[in-house]
Every structure is written in structure tokens, then in C-alpha cells.
GROMACS .gro file of C-alpha atoms in nm:
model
   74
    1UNK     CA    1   0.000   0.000   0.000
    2UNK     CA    2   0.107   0.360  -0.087
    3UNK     CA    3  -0.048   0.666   0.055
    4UNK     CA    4  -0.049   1.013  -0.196
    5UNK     CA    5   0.137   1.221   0.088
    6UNK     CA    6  -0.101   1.538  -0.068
    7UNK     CA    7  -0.443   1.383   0.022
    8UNK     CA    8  -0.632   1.081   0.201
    9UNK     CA    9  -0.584   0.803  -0.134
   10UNK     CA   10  -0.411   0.509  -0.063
   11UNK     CA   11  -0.299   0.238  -0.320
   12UNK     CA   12  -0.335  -0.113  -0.323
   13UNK     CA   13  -0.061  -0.350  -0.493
   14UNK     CA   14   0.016  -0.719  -0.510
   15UNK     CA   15   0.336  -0.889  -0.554
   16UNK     CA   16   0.326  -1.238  -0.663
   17UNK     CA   17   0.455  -1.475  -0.412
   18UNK     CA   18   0.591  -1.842  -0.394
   19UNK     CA   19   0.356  -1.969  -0.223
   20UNK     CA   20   0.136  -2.191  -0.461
   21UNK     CA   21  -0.216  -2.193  -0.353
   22UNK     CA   22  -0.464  -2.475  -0.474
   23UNK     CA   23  -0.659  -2.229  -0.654
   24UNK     CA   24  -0.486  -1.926  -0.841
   25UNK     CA   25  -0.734  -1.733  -0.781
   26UNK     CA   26  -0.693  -1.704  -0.397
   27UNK     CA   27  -0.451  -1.433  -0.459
   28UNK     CA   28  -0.774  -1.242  -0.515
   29UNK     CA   29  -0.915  -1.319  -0.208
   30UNK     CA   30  -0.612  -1.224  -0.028
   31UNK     CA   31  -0.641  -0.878  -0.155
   32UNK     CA   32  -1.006  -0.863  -0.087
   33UNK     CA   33  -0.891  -0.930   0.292
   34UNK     CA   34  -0.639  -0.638   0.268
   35UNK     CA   35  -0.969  -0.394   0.104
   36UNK     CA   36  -1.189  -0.552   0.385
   37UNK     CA   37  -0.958  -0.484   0.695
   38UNK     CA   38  -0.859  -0.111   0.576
   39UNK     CA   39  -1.212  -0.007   0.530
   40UNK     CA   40  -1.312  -0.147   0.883
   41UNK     CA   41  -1.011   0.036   1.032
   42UNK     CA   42  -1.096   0.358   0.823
   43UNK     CA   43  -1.422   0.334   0.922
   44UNK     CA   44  -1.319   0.255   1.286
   45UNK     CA   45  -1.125   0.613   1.250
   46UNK     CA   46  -1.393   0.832   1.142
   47UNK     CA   47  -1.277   0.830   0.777
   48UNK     CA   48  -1.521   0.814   0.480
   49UNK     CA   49  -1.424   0.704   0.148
   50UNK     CA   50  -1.445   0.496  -0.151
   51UNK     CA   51  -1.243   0.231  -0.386
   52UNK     CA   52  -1.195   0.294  -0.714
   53UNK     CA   53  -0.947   0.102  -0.990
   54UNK     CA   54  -0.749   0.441  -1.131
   55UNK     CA   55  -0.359   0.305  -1.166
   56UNK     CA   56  -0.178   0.637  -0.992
   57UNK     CA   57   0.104   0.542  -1.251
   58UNK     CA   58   0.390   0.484  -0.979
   59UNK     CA   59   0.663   0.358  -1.106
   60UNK     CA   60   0.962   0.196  -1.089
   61UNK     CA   61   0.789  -0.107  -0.883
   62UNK     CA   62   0.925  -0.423  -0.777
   63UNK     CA   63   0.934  -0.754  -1.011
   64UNK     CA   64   0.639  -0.901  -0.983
   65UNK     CA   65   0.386  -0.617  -0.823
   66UNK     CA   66   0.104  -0.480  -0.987
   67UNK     CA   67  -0.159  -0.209  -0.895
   68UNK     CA   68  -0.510  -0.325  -0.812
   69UNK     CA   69  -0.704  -0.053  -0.638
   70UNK     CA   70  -0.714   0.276  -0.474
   71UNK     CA   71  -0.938   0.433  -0.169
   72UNK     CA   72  -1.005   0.764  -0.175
   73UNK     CA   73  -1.102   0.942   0.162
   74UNK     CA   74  -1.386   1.182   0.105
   0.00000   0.00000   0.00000
């Protein structure tokens, strides 16, 4: 995760581990946990937002990461 140091956004990235899963796809879900536990804790705080998919275009990155969302606090 990445916060924009000029407002309340905050990007999401995955990097691709190792670790095989069964299912591929559980990589997904493990993001989904990240989005899940954020929003609680933002909400926890006080702080409104919303997620949106808008690739902030930070690069370099490391081998294997790639964007996959952004919150942005209202």
C-alpha cells in the first residue's frame, strides 16, 4: 500500500509470491482481505471514502507487483 502524501488516497498493490495456492485465484481473495480490513479500520477512524481502480502510474515497482485498487477518503 502507498499513501499520496497530498491527500487521504491510498494504493493497493500485489506482488506475486511463492507460495502456490490450490486455486490461483486465492490471490484475489487475499487482496479482498487487505480492502476488507482497511475499510473497517478507516471506518473505525472516522474516515469516509471509496475504492476505485485508477492506476496512480507509480513507477519503478518491484518484479512481480502490480496495482489493483485505490481508496479515496472523502
Amino acid at each position: 500500500m502507498v499513501k499520496d502524501p497530498s491527500r487521504q488516497t491510498y494504493h493497493f498493490f500485489m506482488r506475486s509470491t511463492k507460495q502456490m495456492y490450490y486455486d490461483p485465484g486465492l490471490h484475489n481473495a487475499d487482496i479482498g482481505i487487505a480492502m476488507s480490513h482497511f475499510e473497517l479500520a478507516a471506518r473505525e477512524n472516522g474516515l469516509d471514502g471509496r475504492w476505485q481502480v485508477s492506476d496512480p502510474g507509480l513507477r519503478p515497482v518491484p518484479p512481480g507487483t502490480e496495482y489493483r485498487v485505490s481508496w479515496f477518503g472523502a
